[in-house]
Short mmCIF file of C-alpha atoms in Angstrom, two decimals:
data_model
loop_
_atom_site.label_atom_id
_atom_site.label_comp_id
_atom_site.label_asym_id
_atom_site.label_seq_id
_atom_site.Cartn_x
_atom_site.Cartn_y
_atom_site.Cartn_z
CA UNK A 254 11.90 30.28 38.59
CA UNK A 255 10.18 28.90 35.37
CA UNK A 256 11.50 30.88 32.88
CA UNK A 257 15.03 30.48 34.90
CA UNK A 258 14.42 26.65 34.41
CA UNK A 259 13.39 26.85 30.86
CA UNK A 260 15.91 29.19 29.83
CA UNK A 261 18.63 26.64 31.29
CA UNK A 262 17.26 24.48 29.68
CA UNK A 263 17.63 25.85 26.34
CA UNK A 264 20.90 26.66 27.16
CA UNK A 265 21.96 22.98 27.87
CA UNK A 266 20.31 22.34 24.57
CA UNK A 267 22.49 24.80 22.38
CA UNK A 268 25.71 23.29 24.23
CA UNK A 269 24.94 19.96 23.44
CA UNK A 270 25.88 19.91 19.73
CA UNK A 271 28.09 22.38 19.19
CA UNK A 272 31.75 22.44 20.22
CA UNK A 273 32.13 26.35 21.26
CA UNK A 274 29.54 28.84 21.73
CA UNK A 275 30.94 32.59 22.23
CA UNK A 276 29.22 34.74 24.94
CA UNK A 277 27.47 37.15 23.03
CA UNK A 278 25.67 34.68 20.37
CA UNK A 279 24.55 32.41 23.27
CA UNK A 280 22.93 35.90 24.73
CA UNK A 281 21.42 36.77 21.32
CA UNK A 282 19.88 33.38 20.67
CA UNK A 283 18.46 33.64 24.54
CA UNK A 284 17.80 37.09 23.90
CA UNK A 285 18.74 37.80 27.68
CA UNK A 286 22.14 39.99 28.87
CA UNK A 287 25.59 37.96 28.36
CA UNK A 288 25.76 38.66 32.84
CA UNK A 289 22.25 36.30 32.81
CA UNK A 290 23.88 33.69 31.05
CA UNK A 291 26.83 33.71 33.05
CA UNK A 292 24.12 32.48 35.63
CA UNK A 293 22.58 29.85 33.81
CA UNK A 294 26.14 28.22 32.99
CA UNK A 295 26.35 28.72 37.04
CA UNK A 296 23.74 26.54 37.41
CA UNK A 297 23.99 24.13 34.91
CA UNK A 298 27.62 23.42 36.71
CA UNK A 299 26.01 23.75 39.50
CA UNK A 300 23.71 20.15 38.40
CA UNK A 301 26.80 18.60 37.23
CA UNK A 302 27.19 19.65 33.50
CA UNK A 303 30.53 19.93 32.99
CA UNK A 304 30.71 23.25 30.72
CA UNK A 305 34.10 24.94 30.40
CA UNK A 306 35.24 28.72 29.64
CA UNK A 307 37.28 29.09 26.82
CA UNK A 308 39.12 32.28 27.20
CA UNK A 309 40.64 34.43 24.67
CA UNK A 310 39.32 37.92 22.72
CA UNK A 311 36.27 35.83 21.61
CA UNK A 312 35.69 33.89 24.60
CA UNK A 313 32.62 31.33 25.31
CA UNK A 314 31.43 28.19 26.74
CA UNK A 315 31.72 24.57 25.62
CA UNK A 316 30.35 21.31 27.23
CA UNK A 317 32.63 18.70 27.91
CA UNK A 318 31.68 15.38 26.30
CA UNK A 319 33.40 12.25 28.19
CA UNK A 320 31.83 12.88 31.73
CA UNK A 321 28.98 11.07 33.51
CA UNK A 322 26.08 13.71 33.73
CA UNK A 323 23.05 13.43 35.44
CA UNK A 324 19.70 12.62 33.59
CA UNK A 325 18.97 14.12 30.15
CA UNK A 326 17.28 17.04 29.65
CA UNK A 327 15.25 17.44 26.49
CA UNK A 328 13.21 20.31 25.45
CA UNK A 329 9.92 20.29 23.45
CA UNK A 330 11.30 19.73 20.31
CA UNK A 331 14.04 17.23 20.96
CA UNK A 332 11.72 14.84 22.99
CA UNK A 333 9.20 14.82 19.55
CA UNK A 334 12.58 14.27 17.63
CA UNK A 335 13.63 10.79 19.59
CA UNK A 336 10.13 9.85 20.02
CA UNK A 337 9.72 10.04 16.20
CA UNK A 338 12.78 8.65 15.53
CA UNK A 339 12.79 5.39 17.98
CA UNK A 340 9.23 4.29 16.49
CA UNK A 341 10.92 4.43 12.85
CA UNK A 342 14.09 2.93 13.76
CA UNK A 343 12.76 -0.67 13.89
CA UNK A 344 11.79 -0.61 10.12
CA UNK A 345 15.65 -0.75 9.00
CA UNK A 346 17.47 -2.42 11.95
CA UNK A 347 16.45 -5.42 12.87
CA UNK A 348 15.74 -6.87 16.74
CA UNK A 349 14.80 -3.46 18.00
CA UNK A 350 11.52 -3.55 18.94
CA UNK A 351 11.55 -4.39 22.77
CA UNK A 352 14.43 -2.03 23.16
CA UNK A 353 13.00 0.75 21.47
CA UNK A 354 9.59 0.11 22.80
CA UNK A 355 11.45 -0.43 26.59
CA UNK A 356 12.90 3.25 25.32
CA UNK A 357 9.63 4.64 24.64
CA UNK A 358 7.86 3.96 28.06
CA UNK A 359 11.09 5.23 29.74
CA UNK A 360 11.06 8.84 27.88
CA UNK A 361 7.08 8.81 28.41
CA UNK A 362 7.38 8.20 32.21
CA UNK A 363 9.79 10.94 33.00
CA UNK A 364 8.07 13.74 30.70
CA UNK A 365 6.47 16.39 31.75
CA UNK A 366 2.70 16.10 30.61
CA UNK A 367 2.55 18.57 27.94
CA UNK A 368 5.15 16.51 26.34
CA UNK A 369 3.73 13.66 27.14
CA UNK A 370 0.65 14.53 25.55
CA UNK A 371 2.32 15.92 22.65
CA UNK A 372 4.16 12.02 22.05
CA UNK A 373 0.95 10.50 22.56
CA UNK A 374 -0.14 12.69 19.40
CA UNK A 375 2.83 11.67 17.87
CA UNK A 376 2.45 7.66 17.95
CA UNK A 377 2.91 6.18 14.40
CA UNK A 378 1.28 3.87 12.67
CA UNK A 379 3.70 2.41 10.31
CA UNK A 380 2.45 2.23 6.39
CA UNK A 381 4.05 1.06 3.41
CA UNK A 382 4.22 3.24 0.46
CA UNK A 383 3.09 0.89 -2.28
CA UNK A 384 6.03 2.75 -4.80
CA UNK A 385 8.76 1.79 -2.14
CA UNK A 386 9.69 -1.61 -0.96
CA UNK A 387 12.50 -1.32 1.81
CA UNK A 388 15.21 -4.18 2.41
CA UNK A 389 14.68 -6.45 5.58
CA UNK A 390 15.87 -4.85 8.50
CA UNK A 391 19.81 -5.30 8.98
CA UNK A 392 21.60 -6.78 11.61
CA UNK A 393 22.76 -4.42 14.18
CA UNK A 394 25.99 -6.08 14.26
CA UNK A 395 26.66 -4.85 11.16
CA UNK A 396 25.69 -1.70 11.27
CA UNK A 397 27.84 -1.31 14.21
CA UNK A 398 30.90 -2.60 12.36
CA UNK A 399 30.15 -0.72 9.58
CA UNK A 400 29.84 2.53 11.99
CA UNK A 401 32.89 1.80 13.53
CA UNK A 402 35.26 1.38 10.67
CA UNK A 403 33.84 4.79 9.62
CA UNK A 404 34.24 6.44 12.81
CA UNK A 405 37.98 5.03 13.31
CA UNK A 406 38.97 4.92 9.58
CA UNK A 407 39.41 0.95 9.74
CA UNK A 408 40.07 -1.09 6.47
CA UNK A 409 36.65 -3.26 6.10
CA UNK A 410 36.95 -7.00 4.88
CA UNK A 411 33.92 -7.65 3.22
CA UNK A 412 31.85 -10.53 1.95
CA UNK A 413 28.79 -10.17 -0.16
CA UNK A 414 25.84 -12.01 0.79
CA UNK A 415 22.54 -12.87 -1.48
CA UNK A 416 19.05 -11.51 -0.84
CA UNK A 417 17.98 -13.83 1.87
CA UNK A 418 21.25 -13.68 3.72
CA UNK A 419 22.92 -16.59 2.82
CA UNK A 420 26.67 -16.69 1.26
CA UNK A 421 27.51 -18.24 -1.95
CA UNK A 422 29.61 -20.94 -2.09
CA UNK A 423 33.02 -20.77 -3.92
CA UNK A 424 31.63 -23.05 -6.82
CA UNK A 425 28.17 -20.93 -6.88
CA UNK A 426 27.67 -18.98 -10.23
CA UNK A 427 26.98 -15.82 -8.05
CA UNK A 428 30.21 -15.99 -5.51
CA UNK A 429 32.45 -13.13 -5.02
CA UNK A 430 35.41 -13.16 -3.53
CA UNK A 431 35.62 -10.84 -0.06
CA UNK A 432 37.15 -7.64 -1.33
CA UNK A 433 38.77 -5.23 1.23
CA UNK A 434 37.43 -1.51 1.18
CA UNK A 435 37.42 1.95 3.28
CA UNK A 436 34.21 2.84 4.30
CA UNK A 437 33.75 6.75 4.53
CA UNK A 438 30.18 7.07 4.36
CA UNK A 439 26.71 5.58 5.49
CA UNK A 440 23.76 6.92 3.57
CA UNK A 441 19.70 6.10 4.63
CA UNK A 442 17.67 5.91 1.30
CA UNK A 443 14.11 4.31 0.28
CA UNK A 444 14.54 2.15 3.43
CA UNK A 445 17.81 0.82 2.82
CA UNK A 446 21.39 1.44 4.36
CA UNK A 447 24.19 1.78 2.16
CA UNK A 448 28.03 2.58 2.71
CA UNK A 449 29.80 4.81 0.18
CA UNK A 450 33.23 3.12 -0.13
CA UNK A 451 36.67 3.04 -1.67
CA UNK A 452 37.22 -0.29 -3.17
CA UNK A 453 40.86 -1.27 -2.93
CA UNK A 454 40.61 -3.97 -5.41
CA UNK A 455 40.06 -1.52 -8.67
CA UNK A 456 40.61 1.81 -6.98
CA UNK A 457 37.60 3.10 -7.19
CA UNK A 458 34.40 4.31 -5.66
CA UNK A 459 31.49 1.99 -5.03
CA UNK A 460 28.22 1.65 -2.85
CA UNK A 461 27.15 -0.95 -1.13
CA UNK A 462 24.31 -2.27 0.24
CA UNK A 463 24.71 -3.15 4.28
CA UNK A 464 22.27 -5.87 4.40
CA UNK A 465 24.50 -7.58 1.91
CA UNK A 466 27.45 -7.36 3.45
CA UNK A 467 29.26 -9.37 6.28
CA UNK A 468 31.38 -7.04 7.24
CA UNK A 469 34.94 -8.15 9.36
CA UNK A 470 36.87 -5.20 11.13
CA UNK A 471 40.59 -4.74 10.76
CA UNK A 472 42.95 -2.25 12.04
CA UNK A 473 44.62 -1.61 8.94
CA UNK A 474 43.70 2.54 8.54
CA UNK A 475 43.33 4.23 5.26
CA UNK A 476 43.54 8.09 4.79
CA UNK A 477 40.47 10.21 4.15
CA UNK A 478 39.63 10.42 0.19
CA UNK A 479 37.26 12.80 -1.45
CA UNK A 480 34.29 11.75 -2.55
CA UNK A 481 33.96 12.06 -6.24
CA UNK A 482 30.11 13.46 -6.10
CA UNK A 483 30.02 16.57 -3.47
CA UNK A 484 26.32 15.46 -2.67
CA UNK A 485 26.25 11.92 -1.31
CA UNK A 486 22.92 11.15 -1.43
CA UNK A 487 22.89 12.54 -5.59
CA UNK A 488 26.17 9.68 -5.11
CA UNK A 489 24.01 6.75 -3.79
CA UNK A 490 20.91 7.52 -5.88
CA UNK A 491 23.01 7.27 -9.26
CA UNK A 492 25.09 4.85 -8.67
CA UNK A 493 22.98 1.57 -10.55
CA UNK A 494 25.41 -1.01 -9.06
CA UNK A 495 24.73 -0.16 -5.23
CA UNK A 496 23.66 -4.01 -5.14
CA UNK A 497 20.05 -3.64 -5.27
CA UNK A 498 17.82 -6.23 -5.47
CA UNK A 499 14.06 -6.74 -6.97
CA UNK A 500 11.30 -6.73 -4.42
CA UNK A 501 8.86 -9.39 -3.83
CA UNK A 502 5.88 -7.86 -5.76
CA UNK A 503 3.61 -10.04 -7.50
CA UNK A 504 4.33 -8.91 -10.80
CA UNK A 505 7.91 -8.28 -12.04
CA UNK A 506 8.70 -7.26 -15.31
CA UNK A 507 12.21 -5.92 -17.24
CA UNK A 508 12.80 -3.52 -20.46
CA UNK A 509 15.61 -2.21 -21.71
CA UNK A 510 15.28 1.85 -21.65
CA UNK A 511 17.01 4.34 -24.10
CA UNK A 512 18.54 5.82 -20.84
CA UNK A 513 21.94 6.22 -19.23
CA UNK A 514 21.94 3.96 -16.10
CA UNK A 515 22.79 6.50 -13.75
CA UNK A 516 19.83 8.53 -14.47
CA UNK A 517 17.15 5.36 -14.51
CA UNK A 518 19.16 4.38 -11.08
CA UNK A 519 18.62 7.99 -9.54
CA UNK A 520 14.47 7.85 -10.15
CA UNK A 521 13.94 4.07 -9.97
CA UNK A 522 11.79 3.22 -6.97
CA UNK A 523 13.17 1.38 -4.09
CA UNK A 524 13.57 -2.32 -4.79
CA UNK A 525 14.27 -2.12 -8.47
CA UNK A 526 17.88 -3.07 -10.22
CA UNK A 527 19.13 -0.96 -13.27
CA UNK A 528 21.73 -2.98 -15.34
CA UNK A 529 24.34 -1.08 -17.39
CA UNK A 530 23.99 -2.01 -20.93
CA UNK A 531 26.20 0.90 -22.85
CA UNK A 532 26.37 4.64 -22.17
CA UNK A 533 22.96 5.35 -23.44
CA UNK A 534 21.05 2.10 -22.59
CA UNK A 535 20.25 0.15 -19.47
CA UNK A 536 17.69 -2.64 -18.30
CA UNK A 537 15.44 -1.83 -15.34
CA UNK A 538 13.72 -4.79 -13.28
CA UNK A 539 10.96 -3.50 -11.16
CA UNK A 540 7.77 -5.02 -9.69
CA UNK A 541 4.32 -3.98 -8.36
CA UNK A 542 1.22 -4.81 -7.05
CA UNK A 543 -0.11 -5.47 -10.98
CA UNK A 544 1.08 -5.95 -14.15
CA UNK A 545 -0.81 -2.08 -15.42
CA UNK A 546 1.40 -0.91 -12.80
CA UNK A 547 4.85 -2.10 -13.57
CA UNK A 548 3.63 -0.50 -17.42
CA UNK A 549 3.30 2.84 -15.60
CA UNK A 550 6.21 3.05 -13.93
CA UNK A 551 8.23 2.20 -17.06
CA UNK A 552 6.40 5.16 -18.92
CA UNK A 553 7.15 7.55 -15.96
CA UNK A 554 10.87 7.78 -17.57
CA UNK A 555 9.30 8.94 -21.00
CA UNK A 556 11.52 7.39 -23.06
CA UNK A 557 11.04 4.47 -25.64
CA UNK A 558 10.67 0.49 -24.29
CA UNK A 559 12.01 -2.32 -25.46
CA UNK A 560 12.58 -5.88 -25.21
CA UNK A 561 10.04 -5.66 -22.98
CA UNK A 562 9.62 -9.72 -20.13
CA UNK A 563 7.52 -11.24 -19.34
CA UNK A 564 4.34 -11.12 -22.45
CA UNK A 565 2.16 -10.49 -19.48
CA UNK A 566 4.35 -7.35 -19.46
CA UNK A 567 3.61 -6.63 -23.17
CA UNK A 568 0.53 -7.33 -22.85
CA UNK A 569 -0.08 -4.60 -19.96
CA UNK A 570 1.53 -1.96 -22.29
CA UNK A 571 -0.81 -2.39 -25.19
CA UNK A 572 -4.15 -2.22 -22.87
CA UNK A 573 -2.58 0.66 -21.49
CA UNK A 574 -2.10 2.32 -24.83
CA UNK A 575 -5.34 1.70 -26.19
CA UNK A 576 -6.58 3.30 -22.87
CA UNK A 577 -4.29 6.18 -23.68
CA UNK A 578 -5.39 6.43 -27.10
CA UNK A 579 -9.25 6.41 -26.34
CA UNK A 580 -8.62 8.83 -23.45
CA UNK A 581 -7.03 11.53 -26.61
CA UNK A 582 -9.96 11.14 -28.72
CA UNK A 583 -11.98 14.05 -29.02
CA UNK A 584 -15.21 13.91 -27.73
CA UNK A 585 -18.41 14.24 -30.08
CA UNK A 586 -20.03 17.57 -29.81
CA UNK A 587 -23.58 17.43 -27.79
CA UNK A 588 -26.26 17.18 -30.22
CA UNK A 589 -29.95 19.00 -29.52
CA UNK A 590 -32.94 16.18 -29.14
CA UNK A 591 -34.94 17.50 -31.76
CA UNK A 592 -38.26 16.26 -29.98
#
C-alpha cells in the first residue's frame, strides 16, 4: 500500500504541470505497466482530482485546473522547493513575513517527518553578499499589477518614482511624465524585479525597474511582440538604462570606462548605474564597503580609467598600484650566511 501511495503520488506530481501526458510516457517515467497506471488515475479520481482522458491514437491523461481539490500533495522534492522558496521570498516583496512565516508552520505541521526533518535542515539564514546590494522589497500591489497586465496583455500606465519611493513633482528637475507601455515580461536579477516592456511613447523596448514604478491597470490590450534579445535575462543584464540606482555603500565613486555600456551594464554588480556616454564609452557609479574596493571593482573590467570622483577615489587607485607594482617585483635570490 506504500509504494501504491507513493507511486500516486508521483503521478499527481507529473500531472500537475503539464497539460497532457500520453499513457505510455507516464508508464515509462513510473516504470510500472500502462494497466497500473490506469489504477493510480482510478484513485487519484477516486480522492477528488479531477484528471480527464483524452482520447485519440495517442491518448493520455490531463488534470483539470479550475476545480476545488482536496489538500495538496507534495513529494520530497517539491516540499524542499516551497520551503526554500517562501524563506527567500521576503527579501524582494515587501510585507511578507507573517504570511510566509504563517505558511511555513502550516507546510511543517502537515509533513510527514522525514520531510519535516529534511525543512528543518533546510532553514536559511539570510546573508548579504557584500558584491550585491538588492533594491528594498517592492510592494506587492505592484507586483500584482504588474503580473496581471502580463498575464491578460493589459496596456500599463506608468509613473516613475525616485529611490525612496516618492514621486517628483511636475516642476522637479527629475519628473517624468507617466508613459503608457505593454508589459510582456518580469525578470528576477541581483535582487531586483524588473519588467521587460514595449514603450509606446518611442516604440521601442525598455526595462524597468518595479520598485520604481506605480503602475495603473487599463484594459486597453496590445498584441504579443517579439522580444528583440531571444535570452531575456542576457536582455535585462545589458540593458544600462533599466533604472538602476547606486546603493548605499559608504564609499561611492564614478569613472568613465573605455567600454560599450551594454557590456559594463551586463557585469556591473547589483546597485551600480552605467551611463551611456558614446558607443565605446560609458560612466559606471558603484559603491562598496571601502574606497580599495570600489578601485577593484573598476579594474575587474580591464580596461583603462578615467576621470576618475571623488580624489579619495584616485587616491585608492594609486595605493593600489603601487601595491600591484611591489607585488611584480622579483624577489632577491636567498643569499648563504657565510658564518
Amino acid at each position: 500500500m506504500a509504494s501504491t501511495s507513493h507511486r500516486a503520488l508521483r503521478l499527481l506530481s507529473l500531472l500537475e504541470p503539464r497539460r497532457r501526458w500520453p499513457l505510455r510516457d507516464l508508464a515509462a517515467r513510473l516504470e510500472v505497466s500502462e494497466r497500473t497506471v490506469r489504477r493510480d488515475i482510478d484513485t487519484l479520481r477516486e480522492l477528488g482530482y479531477p484528471i480527464t482522458t483524452v482520447h485519440g491514437p495517442d491518448c493520455g491523461y490531463r488534470l483539470d485546473p479550475g476545480h476545488t481539490l482536496p489538500p495538496l500533495l507534495f513529494d520530497r522534492d517539491q516540499a524542499l522547493a516551497v520551503a526554500v522558496a517562501l524563506q527567500t521570498a521576503p527579501s524582494t516583496v515587501f510585507g511578507l513575513e507573517d504570511d510566509t512565516a504563517r505558511a511555513l508552520a502550516t507546510l511543517h505541521q502537515v509533513m510527514p517527518d522525514e520531510l519535516r526533518a529534511s525543512m528543518e535542515s533546510l532553514r536559511l539564514t539570510r546573508l548579504r553578499n557584500y558584491w550585491e546590494f538588492p533594491a528594498p522589497p517592492i510592494a506587492p500591489s505592484a507586483l500584482t499589477a504588474v503580473g496581471t497586465a502580463i498575464r491578460h496583455r493589459h496596456v500599463l500606465v506608468t509613473e516613475t518614482l525616485r529611490a525612496d519611493g516618492t514621486r517628483p513633482a511636475p516642476t522637479d528637475d527629475d519628473f517624468e511624465p507617466a508613459r503608457r507601455i505593454e508589459p510582456h515580461h518580469l525578470v528576477v536579477w541581483a535582487g531586483r524585479w524588473y519588467v521587460v516592456a514595449y514603450d509606446l511613447a518611442d516604440d521601442q523596448w525598455r526595462v524597468h525597474r518595479v520598485d520604481r514604478m506605480r503602475p495603473r491597470p487599463t484594459t486597453h490590450r496590445f498584441a504579443v511582440r517579439e522580444v528583440p534579445d531571444n535570452d531575456l535575462a542576457h536582455f535585462v543584464m545589458s540593458s544600462h538604462d533599466r533604472g538602476d540606482t547606486p546603493a548605499d555603500w559608504p564609499c561611492t565613486g564614478t569613472a568613465r570606462l573605455n567600454l560599450p555600456a551594454h557590456v559594463v551594464a551586463h557585469w556591473a554588480p547589483g546597485g551600480s548605474v552605467v551611463e551611456d556616454l558614446d558607443p565605446e564609452h560609458c560612466r559606471l557609479t558603484l559603491g562598496a564597503w571601502s574606497w580599495a574596493g570600489v578601485a577593484g571593482i573598476l579594474a575587474t573590467f580591464d580596461t583603462d580609467l578615467t576621470d576618475l570622483h571623488p580624489p579619495e577615489l584616485i587616491e585608492a587607485c594609486r595605493r593600489l598600484a603601487h601595491r600591484w607594482g611591489t607585488a611584480t617585483k622579483p624577489t632577491s635570490p636567498a643569499t648563504d650566511d657565510p658564518s
